[in-house]
């Protein structure tokens, strides 16, 4: 899961760089599409793993401007084909000696992925479609036990909305935030009550922080980020000590992530609506934060969303193009392709399937 997330973030940074949002030096090397490099005729090879891939690739190349539903269906077919090829390979005791065919399958696999990249970008896409695609292909989408466990925990997170956010000035808030993180590291997490107490107190501080986001625009808060990560690590140390279960740790921390991402995006959208973003630096930062649901929420997190959270994310996805149109006026970049980002995000996710 961590490897896929890192890959996703790397691809996203490349995509943002391409449209002038996030500049990083990067070289991208890709393999060109593979034809029948083995020298065998199609009829001879179609019952082999490579032949199966070649047949699917040939048919896929006839497609263009697929609707979202069509793209999703084709991706589902590809997973079936891929599973069939994998099963064939596992049954073939001589597979390891078929080096040329193995190389051909790898090249064909890359070619199929490149075709899906083409199809993802062949027509305008939406942010709602990005979320729908990630949720559809989540390996946890049909996990009934996971959904029931999430439903049992959701009332706790819903109750946080009725708790008052931290009240205090700019410096007081940062001091209180740092104190909570320091004490949590010192005392550790030693049970369910410690876990929920930390999440509740942190949530009150985080909401207060988001309410005055621009006050901290020029401040170095890397210590808070670093110490927050250490506190999260304490949760999993508690699981290692069997003071809470690993399942409990995973569920609570993933649902905490969902809540924070949604809160963060809402704060950004509200700030844009109020005209609080005035510099290119702020605009770049807000674009990056608004993209977090599509970058940081993996299949596990998406499977844990409550119906209300899904509604909120869908609404935010609908509002995002308008928010980016406002930020576009601040960026004044000639290489502005923000409208292409949903397609790029879908392309990136396909690369992780």
mmCIF file of C-alpha atoms in Angstrom:
data_model
loop_
_atom_site.group_PDB
_atom_site.id
_atom_site.type_symbol
_atom_site.label_atom_id
_atom_site.label_comp_id
_atom_site.label_asym_id
_atom_site.label_seq_id
_atom_site.Cartn_x
_atom_site.Cartn_y
_atom_site.Cartn_z
ATOM 1 C CA UNK A 1 0.000 0.000 0.000
ATOM 2 C CA UNK A 2 2.830 2.419 0.933
ATOM 3 C CA UNK A 3 4.708 1.643 -2.295
ATOM 4 C CA UNK A 4 1.634 2.346 -4.416
ATOM 5 C CA UNK A 5 1.046 5.620 -2.561
ATOM 6 C CA UNK A 6 4.655 6.743 -3.109
ATOM 7 C CA UNK A 7 4.356 5.845 -6.789
ATOM 8 C CA UNK A 8 1.092 7.765 -7.041
ATOM 9 C CA UNK A 9 2.607 10.870 -5.433
ATOM 10 C CA UNK A 10 5.648 10.693 -7.712
ATOM 11 C CA UNK A 11 3.460 10.517 -10.808
ATOM 12 C CA UNK A 12 1.268 13.335 -9.506
ATOM 13 C CA UNK A 13 4.277 15.601 -9.015
ATOM 14 C CA UNK A 14 5.324 14.888 -12.589
ATOM 15 C CA UNK A 15 1.836 15.709 -13.862
ATOM 16 C CA UNK A 16 1.725 18.964 -11.904
ATOM 17 C CA UNK A 17 5.150 19.884 -13.198
ATOM 18 C CA UNK A 18 3.906 19.336 -16.741
ATOM 19 C CA UNK A 19 1.188 21.948 -16.282
ATOM 20 C CA UNK A 20 3.414 24.407 -14.462
ATOM 21 C CA UNK A 21 2.066 23.836 -10.946
ATOM 22 C CA UNK A 22 4.931 22.014 -9.275
ATOM 23 C CA UNK A 23 8.341 22.344 -10.839
ATOM 24 C CA UNK A 24 10.727 19.443 -10.303
ATOM 25 C CA UNK A 25 13.519 18.165 -12.556
ATOM 26 C CA UNK A 26 12.462 14.808 -13.851
ATOM 27 C CA UNK A 27 13.164 12.561 -16.798
ATOM 28 C CA UNK A 28 10.519 10.084 -17.862
ATOM 29 C CA UNK A 29 11.497 7.043 -19.899
ATOM 30 C CA UNK A 30 8.806 4.839 -21.438
ATOM 31 C CA UNK A 31 8.838 1.782 -23.613
ATOM 32 C CA UNK A 32 7.250 2.088 -27.009
ATOM 33 C CA UNK A 33 4.332 -0.150 -27.842
ATOM 34 C CA UNK A 34 5.284 -3.715 -28.575
ATOM 35 C CA UNK A 35 4.286 -5.481 -31.743
ATOM 36 C CA UNK A 36 4.846 -9.125 -32.616
ATOM 37 C CA UNK A 37 8.512 -9.183 -31.742
ATOM 38 C CA UNK A 38 8.722 -12.938 -31.243
ATOM 39 C CA UNK A 39 8.493 -13.730 -34.944
ATOM 40 C CA UNK A 40 5.465 -15.981 -34.408
ATOM 41 C CA UNK A 41 2.265 -15.454 -36.329
ATOM 42 C CA UNK A 42 -0.776 -14.258 -34.379
ATOM 43 C CA UNK A 43 -2.607 -17.549 -34.985
ATOM 44 C CA UNK A 44 0.333 -19.514 -33.623
ATOM 45 C CA UNK A 45 0.635 -17.437 -30.490
ATOM 46 C CA UNK A 46 -2.932 -16.504 -29.545
ATOM 47 C CA UNK A 47 -3.280 -19.404 -27.092
ATOM 48 C CA UNK A 48 -0.118 -18.411 -25.242
ATOM 49 C CA UNK A 49 0.041 -15.764 -22.487
ATOM 50 C CA UNK A 50 1.626 -13.331 -24.956
ATOM 51 C CA UNK A 51 -1.019 -14.191 -27.536
ATOM 52 C CA UNK A 52 -3.802 -13.452 -25.069
ATOM 53 C CA UNK A 53 -2.259 -10.083 -24.292
ATOM 54 C CA UNK A 54 -1.682 -9.336 -27.979
ATOM 55 C CA UNK A 55 -5.289 -10.088 -28.848
ATOM 56 C CA UNK A 56 -6.556 -7.795 -26.094
ATOM 57 C CA UNK A 57 -4.109 -5.031 -27.070
ATOM 58 C CA UNK A 58 -5.191 -5.217 -30.705
ATOM 59 C CA UNK A 59 -8.842 -4.811 -29.750
ATOM 60 C CA UNK A 60 -8.062 -2.017 -27.280
ATOM 61 C CA UNK A 61 -6.310 0.011 -29.963
ATOM 62 C CA UNK A 62 -9.585 0.284 -31.873
ATOM 63 C CA UNK A 63 -11.180 2.205 -28.993
ATOM 64 C CA UNK A 64 -11.250 5.979 -28.709
ATOM 65 C CA UNK A 65 -12.892 8.659 -26.559
ATOM 66 C CA UNK A 66 -14.361 6.136 -24.154
ATOM 67 C CA UNK A 67 -16.946 7.356 -21.683
ATOM 68 C CA UNK A 68 -16.110 6.948 -18.014
ATOM 69 C CA UNK A 69 -18.391 3.913 -17.860
ATOM 70 C CA UNK A 70 -16.711 2.446 -20.930
ATOM 71 C CA UNK A 71 -13.243 3.085 -19.539
ATOM 72 C CA UNK A 72 -14.167 1.461 -16.227
ATOM 73 C CA UNK A 73 -15.587 -1.580 -18.017
ATOM 74 C CA UNK A 74 -12.449 -1.949 -20.146
ATOM 75 C CA UNK A 75 -10.223 -1.727 -17.089
ATOM 76 C CA UNK A 76 -12.276 -4.474 -15.479
ATOM 77 C CA UNK A 77 -11.792 -6.619 -18.581
ATOM 78 C CA UNK A 78 -8.063 -5.964 -18.454
ATOM 79 C CA UNK A 79 -7.887 -7.219 -14.890
ATOM 80 C CA UNK A 80 -9.666 -10.402 -15.990
ATOM 81 C CA UNK A 81 -7.253 -10.850 -18.899
ATOM 82 C CA UNK A 82 -4.284 -10.192 -16.636
ATOM 83 C CA UNK A 83 -5.520 -12.763 -14.115
ATOM 84 C CA UNK A 84 -5.958 -15.274 -16.942
ATOM 85 C CA UNK A 85 -2.413 -14.683 -18.168
ATOM 86 C CA UNK A 86 -1.052 -14.984 -14.631
ATOM 87 C CA UNK A 87 -2.930 -18.250 -14.091
ATOM 88 C CA UNK A 88 -1.568 -19.623 -17.379
ATOM 89 C CA UNK A 89 1.948 -18.702 -16.344
ATOM 90 C CA UNK A 90 1.595 -20.392 -12.959
ATOM 91 C CA UNK A 91 0.407 -23.608 -14.623
ATOM 92 C CA UNK A 92 3.256 -23.642 -17.119
ATOM 93 C CA UNK A 93 6.125 -25.500 -15.462
ATOM 94 C CA UNK A 94 8.391 -24.538 -18.358
ATOM 95 C CA UNK A 95 7.606 -20.825 -18.038
ATOM 96 C CA UNK A 96 10.926 -19.928 -16.461
ATOM 97 C CA UNK A 97 12.735 -21.217 -19.523
ATOM 98 C CA UNK A 98 10.576 -19.121 -21.881
ATOM 99 C CA UNK A 99 12.614 -15.959 -21.420
ATOM 100 C CA UNK A 100 11.657 -14.410 -24.762
ATOM 101 C CA UNK A 101 7.951 -14.927 -24.154
ATOM 102 C CA UNK A 102 8.250 -13.500 -20.662
ATOM 103 C CA UNK A 103 9.898 -10.368 -22.032
ATOM 104 C CA UNK A 104 7.218 -10.096 -24.691
ATOM 105 C CA UNK A 105 4.455 -10.336 -22.082
ATOM 106 C CA UNK A 106 6.063 -7.581 -20.042
ATOM 107 C CA UNK A 107 6.307 -5.346 -23.097
ATOM 108 C CA UNK A 108 2.726 -6.100 -24.098
ATOM 109 C CA UNK A 109 1.600 -5.360 -20.552
ATOM 110 C CA UNK A 110 3.299 -1.953 -20.755
ATOM 111 C CA UNK A 111 1.709 -1.342 -24.154
ATOM 112 C CA UNK A 112 -1.757 -2.087 -22.767
ATOM 113 C CA UNK A 113 -1.125 0.290 -19.894
ATOM 114 C CA UNK A 114 -0.055 2.980 -22.364
ATOM 115 C CA UNK A 115 -3.256 2.461 -24.350
ATOM 116 C CA UNK A 116 -5.276 2.992 -21.193
ATOM 117 C CA UNK A 117 -3.308 6.174 -20.550
ATOM 118 C CA UNK A 118 -4.290 7.338 -24.028
ATOM 119 C CA UNK A 119 -7.937 6.496 -23.399
ATOM 120 C CA UNK A 120 -7.927 8.224 -20.014
ATOM 121 C CA UNK A 121 -6.819 11.443 -21.715
ATOM 122 C CA UNK A 122 -8.934 11.013 -24.851
ATOM 123 C CA UNK A 123 -11.780 13.150 -23.505
ATOM 124 C CA UNK A 124 -12.392 15.528 -20.573
ATOM 125 C CA UNK A 125 -12.713 13.830 -17.189
ATOM 126 C CA UNK A 126 -14.058 15.020 -13.843
ATOM 127 C CA UNK A 127 -12.828 14.854 -10.270
ATOM 128 C CA UNK A 128 -15.918 12.853 -9.322
ATOM 129 C CA UNK A 129 -14.826 10.272 -11.891
ATOM 130 C CA UNK A 130 -11.363 10.105 -10.317
ATOM 131 C CA UNK A 131 -12.909 9.231 -6.950
ATOM 132 C CA UNK A 132 -15.370 6.799 -8.521
ATOM 133 C CA UNK A 133 -12.590 4.975 -10.375
ATOM 134 C CA UNK A 134 -10.441 4.633 -7.259
ATOM 135 C CA UNK A 135 -13.387 3.393 -5.222
ATOM 136 C CA UNK A 136 -14.519 0.971 -7.934
ATOM 137 C CA UNK A 137 -11.130 -0.728 -8.153
ATOM 138 C CA UNK A 138 -10.424 -0.700 -4.433
ATOM 139 C CA UNK A 139 -9.635 -4.245 -3.260
ATOM 140 C CA UNK A 140 -11.713 -3.426 -0.160
ATOM 141 C CA UNK A 141 -14.846 -2.299 -2.014
ATOM 142 C CA UNK A 142 -16.751 -5.526 -1.280
ATOM 143 C CA UNK A 143 -15.290 -6.202 2.168
ATOM 144 C CA UNK A 144 -18.461 -6.436 4.246
ATOM 145 C CA UNK A 145 -16.650 -7.014 7.527
ATOM 146 C CA UNK A 146 -14.522 -3.910 6.987
ATOM 147 C CA UNK A 147 -17.604 -1.813 6.234
ATOM 148 C CA UNK A 148 -19.355 -3.055 9.374
ATOM 149 C CA UNK A 149 -16.315 -2.235 11.487
ATOM 150 C CA UNK A 150 -16.201 1.262 10.010
ATOM 151 C CA UNK A 151 -19.886 1.792 10.767
ATOM 152 C CA UNK A 152 -19.227 0.960 14.420
ATOM 153 C CA UNK A 153 -16.499 3.627 14.613
ATOM 154 C CA UNK A 154 -18.192 6.349 12.544
ATOM 155 C CA UNK A 155 -20.301 7.688 15.471
ATOM 156 C CA UNK A 156 -17.083 8.630 17.294
ATOM 157 C CA UNK A 157 -15.821 10.704 14.374
ATOM 158 C CA UNK A 158 -19.269 12.217 13.799
ATOM 159 C CA UNK A 159 -19.333 13.289 17.458
ATOM 160 C CA UNK A 160 -16.199 15.393 16.934
ATOM 161 C CA UNK A 161 -18.267 17.875 14.922
ATOM 162 C CA UNK A 162 -20.203 18.808 18.057
ATOM 163 C CA UNK A 163 -17.046 19.488 20.059
ATOM 164 C CA UNK A 164 -15.747 23.025 20.210
ATOM 165 C CA UNK A 165 -12.617 23.861 18.255
ATOM 166 C CA UNK A 166 -9.684 25.229 20.222
ATOM 167 C CA UNK A 167 -10.047 28.875 21.163
ATOM 168 C CA UNK A 168 -6.958 30.997 21.409
ATOM 169 C CA UNK A 169 -4.682 33.319 19.524
ATOM 170 C CA UNK A 170 -2.196 32.465 16.806
ATOM 171 C CA UNK A 171 0.727 31.741 19.124
ATOM 172 C CA UNK A 172 -1.456 30.076 21.765
ATOM 173 C CA UNK A 173 -2.783 27.645 19.185
ATOM 174 C CA UNK A 174 0.678 26.619 18.043
ATOM 175 C CA UNK A 175 1.822 26.255 21.650
ATOM 176 C CA UNK A 176 -1.176 24.060 22.498
ATOM 177 C CA UNK A 177 -0.625 21.974 19.369
ATOM 178 C CA UNK A 178 3.040 21.394 20.185
ATOM 179 C CA UNK A 179 2.210 20.581 23.801
ATOM 180 C CA UNK A 180 -0.313 17.920 22.789
ATOM 181 C CA UNK A 181 2.149 16.294 20.410
ATOM 182 C CA UNK A 182 4.989 16.421 22.931
ATOM 183 C CA UNK A 183 2.901 14.932 25.739
ATOM 184 C CA UNK A 184 1.546 12.207 23.480
ATOM 185 C CA UNK A 185 5.071 11.186 22.531
ATOM 186 C CA UNK A 186 6.195 11.262 26.155
ATOM 187 C CA UNK A 187 3.256 9.327 27.586
ATOM 188 C CA UNK A 188 2.560 7.141 24.559
ATOM 189 C CA UNK A 189 -0.693 5.478 23.533
ATOM 190 C CA UNK A 190 -1.623 2.631 25.870
ATOM 191 C CA UNK A 191 -5.206 1.778 25.072
ATOM 192 C CA UNK A 192 -8.423 2.688 23.314
ATOM 193 C CA UNK A 193 -9.123 5.674 25.563
ATOM 194 C CA UNK A 194 -5.675 7.159 24.869
ATOM 195 C CA UNK A 195 -6.238 6.709 21.140
ATOM 196 C CA UNK A 196 -9.627 8.428 21.050
ATOM 197 C CA UNK A 197 -8.464 11.152 23.448
ATOM 198 C CA UNK A 198 -5.531 12.016 21.193
ATOM 199 C CA UNK A 199 -7.666 12.056 18.040
ATOM 200 C CA UNK A 200 -10.316 14.216 19.724
ATOM 201 C CA UNK A 201 -7.866 16.803 21.077
ATOM 202 C CA UNK A 202 -5.892 16.905 17.850
ATOM 203 C CA UNK A 203 -9.089 17.387 15.847
ATOM 204 C CA UNK A 204 -10.078 20.430 17.922
ATOM 205 C CA UNK A 205 -6.652 21.978 17.330
ATOM 206 C CA UNK A 206 -6.574 21.081 13.651
ATOM 207 C CA UNK A 207 -9.966 22.691 13.003
ATOM 208 C CA UNK A 208 -8.794 25.862 14.737
ATOM 209 C CA UNK A 209 -5.619 25.828 12.657
ATOM 210 C CA UNK A 210 -7.569 25.500 9.405
ATOM 211 C CA UNK A 211 -9.845 28.375 10.385
ATOM 212 C CA UNK A 212 -6.849 30.723 10.285
ATOM 213 C CA UNK A 213 -4.762 28.986 7.652
ATOM 214 C CA UNK A 214 -3.396 32.170 6.098
ATOM 215 C CA UNK A 215 -2.030 33.350 9.453
ATOM 216 C CA UNK A 216 0.612 30.648 9.191
ATOM 217 C CA UNK A 217 1.452 31.090 5.520
ATOM 218 C CA UNK A 218 5.022 32.266 6.146
ATOM 219 C CA UNK A 219 5.806 30.099 9.175
ATOM 220 C CA UNK A 220 7.877 26.930 9.374
ATOM 221 C CA UNK A 221 5.598 24.279 10.863
ATOM 222 C CA UNK A 222 7.710 21.284 9.893
ATOM 223 C CA UNK A 223 8.165 20.378 13.566
ATOM 224 C CA UNK A 224 4.403 19.941 13.960
ATOM 225 C CA UNK A 225 4.279 17.762 10.858
ATOM 226 C CA UNK A 226 7.198 15.679 12.105
ATOM 227 C CA UNK A 227 5.821 15.294 15.630
ATOM 228 C CA UNK A 228 2.372 14.397 14.303
ATOM 229 C CA UNK A 229 3.965 11.534 12.377
ATOM 230 C CA UNK A 230 5.681 10.402 15.573
ATOM 231 C CA UNK A 231 2.371 10.423 17.439
ATOM 232 C CA UNK A 232 0.794 8.336 14.698
ATOM 233 C CA UNK A 233 3.679 5.901 15.079
ATOM 234 C CA UNK A 234 2.810 5.651 18.788
ATOM 235 C CA UNK A 235 -0.603 4.297 17.799
ATOM 236 C CA UNK A 236 0.982 1.404 15.944
ATOM 237 C CA UNK A 237 3.460 0.794 18.759
ATOM 238 C CA UNK A 238 0.435 0.326 20.999
ATOM 239 C CA UNK A 239 -0.792 -2.298 18.550
ATOM 240 C CA UNK A 240 2.600 -4.008 18.666
ATOM 241 C CA UNK A 241 2.294 -4.141 22.460
ATOM 242 C CA UNK A 242 -1.239 -5.535 22.020
ATOM 243 C CA UNK A 243 -2.702 -2.613 23.975
ATOM 244 C CA UNK A 244 -4.997 -2.050 21.008
ATOM 245 C CA UNK A 245 -5.524 -4.295 18.004
ATOM 246 C CA UNK A 246 -3.853 -3.696 14.644
ATOM 247 C CA UNK A 247 -7.316 -3.577 13.125
ATOM 248 C CA UNK A 248 -8.305 -0.829 15.539
ATOM 249 C CA UNK A 249 -5.144 1.134 14.770
ATOM 250 C CA UNK A 250 -5.625 0.841 11.012
ATOM 251 C CA UNK A 251 -9.304 1.788 11.076
ATOM 252 C CA UNK A 252 -9.012 4.763 13.403
ATOM 253 C CA UNK A 253 -5.972 6.216 11.660
ATOM 254 C CA UNK A 254 -7.418 5.770 8.172
ATOM 255 C CA UNK A 255 -10.713 7.356 9.205
ATOM 256 C CA UNK A 256 -8.772 10.176 10.860
ATOM 257 C CA UNK A 257 -6.991 10.706 7.534
ATOM 258 C CA UNK A 258 -10.318 10.839 5.698
ATOM 259 C CA UNK A 259 -11.649 13.453 8.086
ATOM 260 C CA UNK A 260 -8.523 15.633 7.951
ATOM 261 C CA UNK A 261 -8.339 15.539 4.147
ATOM 262 C CA UNK A 262 -11.978 16.597 3.850
ATOM 263 C CA UNK A 263 -11.527 19.356 6.437
ATOM 264 C CA UNK A 264 -8.419 20.603 4.654
ATOM 265 C CA UNK A 265 -10.062 20.766 1.232
ATOM 266 C CA UNK A 266 -13.126 22.509 2.648
ATOM 267 C CA UNK A 267 -10.920 25.129 4.303
ATOM 268 C CA UNK A 268 -9.139 25.731 0.995
ATOM 269 C CA UNK A 269 -12.368 26.047 -0.989
ATOM 270 C CA UNK A 270 -13.781 28.436 1.607
ATOM 271 C CA UNK A 271 -10.591 30.506 1.543
ATOM 272 C CA UNK A 272 -10.718 30.780 -2.242
ATOM 273 C CA UNK A 273 -14.387 31.761 -2.104
ATOM 274 C CA UNK A 274 -13.587 34.518 0.413
ATOM 275 C CA UNK A 275 -10.784 35.851 -1.791
ATOM 276 C CA UNK A 276 -8.040 35.058 0.707
ATOM 277 C CA UNK A 277 -5.643 33.596 -1.865
ATOM 278 C CA UNK A 278 -3.721 36.464 -3.429
ATOM 279 C CA UNK A 279 -0.223 35.235 -4.347
ATOM 280 C CA UNK A 280 1.068 32.558 -6.744
ATOM 281 C CA UNK A 281 2.741 30.822 -3.801
ATOM 282 C CA UNK A 282 -0.589 30.510 -2.001
ATOM 283 C CA UNK A 283 -2.318 29.403 -5.202
ATOM 284 C CA UNK A 284 0.195 26.597 -5.761
ATOM 285 C CA UNK A 285 -0.186 25.454 -2.143
ATOM 286 C CA UNK A 286 -3.983 25.480 -2.333
ATOM 287 C CA UNK A 287 -4.001 23.491 -5.578
ATOM 288 C CA UNK A 288 -1.791 20.856 -3.978
ATOM 289 C CA UNK A 289 -4.016 20.644 -0.884
ATOM 290 C CA UNK A 290 -7.237 20.463 -2.904
ATOM 291 C CA UNK A 291 -5.780 17.550 -4.872
ATOM 292 C CA UNK A 292 -5.165 15.489 -1.729
ATOM 293 C CA UNK A 293 -8.392 13.419 -1.886
ATOM 294 C CA UNK A 294 -7.273 12.126 -5.271
ATOM 295 C CA UNK A 295 -3.646 11.612 -4.202
ATOM 296 C CA UNK A 296 -3.643 10.499 -0.573
ATOM 297 C CA UNK A 297 -6.900 8.560 -0.175
ATOM 298 C CA UNK A 298 -6.147 4.992 -1.225
ATOM 299 C CA UNK A 299 -8.596 2.142 -1.691
ATOM 300 C CA UNK A 300 -8.590 1.324 2.021
ATOM 301 C CA UNK A 301 -9.437 4.895 3.053
ATOM 302 C CA UNK A 302 -12.135 5.203 0.396
ATOM 303 C CA UNK A 303 -13.781 1.993 1.599
ATOM 304 C CA UNK A 304 -14.113 3.534 5.079
ATOM 305 C CA UNK A 305 -15.881 6.726 4.020
ATOM 306 C CA UNK A 306 -19.309 7.284 5.522
ATOM 307 C CA UNK A 307 -22.229 8.101 3.181
ATOM 308 C CA UNK A 308 -22.072 11.703 4.374
ATOM 309 C CA UNK A 309 -18.331 11.936 3.683
ATOM 310 C CA UNK A 310 -18.880 10.580 0.180
ATOM 311 C CA UNK A 311 -21.511 13.247 -0.431
ATOM 312 C CA UNK A 312 -19.150 15.959 0.806
ATOM 313 C CA UNK A 313 -16.300 14.708 -1.385
ATOM 314 C CA UNK A 314 -18.588 14.588 -4.416
ATOM 315 C CA UNK A 315 -19.691 18.161 -3.746
ATOM 316 C CA UNK A 316 -16.076 19.272 -3.372
ATOM 317 C CA UNK A 317 -15.184 17.503 -6.603
ATOM 318 C CA UNK A 318 -17.927 19.479 -8.345
ATOM 319 C CA UNK A 319 -16.676 22.764 -6.864
ATOM 320 C CA UNK A 320 -13.001 22.147 -7.636
ATOM 321 C CA UNK A 321 -12.960 23.277 -11.311
ATOM 322 C CA UNK A 322 -14.485 26.626 -10.327
ATOM 323 C CA UNK A 323 -11.951 27.045 -7.532
ATOM 324 C CA UNK A 324 -9.102 26.285 -9.914
ATOM 325 C CA UNK A 325 -10.488 28.804 -12.405
ATOM 326 C CA UNK A 326 -10.162 31.441 -9.681
ATOM 327 C CA UNK A 327 -6.616 30.364 -8.867
ATOM 328 C CA UNK A 328 -5.722 30.374 -12.565
ATOM 329 C CA UNK A 329 -6.123 34.165 -12.593
ATOM 330 C CA UNK A 330 -3.537 34.438 -9.823
ATOM 331 C CA UNK A 331 -0.995 32.089 -11.389
ATOM 332 C CA UNK A 332 -0.767 33.937 -14.725
ATOM 333 C CA UNK A 333 1.007 30.956 -16.250
ATOM 334 C CA UNK A 334 0.974 30.443 -19.993
ATOM 335 C CA UNK A 335 1.434 26.703 -19.498
ATOM 336 C CA UNK A 336 -1.916 26.375 -17.742
ATOM 337 C CA UNK A 337 -3.609 23.002 -18.230
ATOM 338 C CA UNK A 338 -5.526 22.674 -14.979
ATOM 339 C CA UNK A 339 -8.575 21.353 -16.818
ATOM 340 C CA UNK A 340 -6.523 18.303 -17.840
ATOM 341 C CA UNK A 341 -5.733 17.303 -14.262
ATOM 342 C CA UNK A 342 -8.674 14.877 -13.767
ATOM 343 C CA UNK A 343 -7.585 12.882 -16.812
ATOM 344 C CA UNK A 344 -3.998 12.904 -15.580
ATOM 345 C CA UNK A 345 -5.115 11.705 -12.147
ATOM 346 C CA UNK A 346 -7.045 8.842 -13.737
ATOM 347 C CA UNK A 347 -4.000 8.030 -15.857
ATOM 348 C CA UNK A 348 -1.841 7.996 -12.725
ATOM 349 C CA UNK A 349 -4.211 5.672 -10.889
ATOM 350 C CA UNK A 350 -4.330 3.279 -13.829
ATOM 351 C CA UNK A 351 -0.540 3.020 -13.537
ATOM 352 C CA UNK A 352 -0.971 1.667 -9.995
ATOM 353 C CA UNK A 353 -3.568 -0.995 -10.829
#
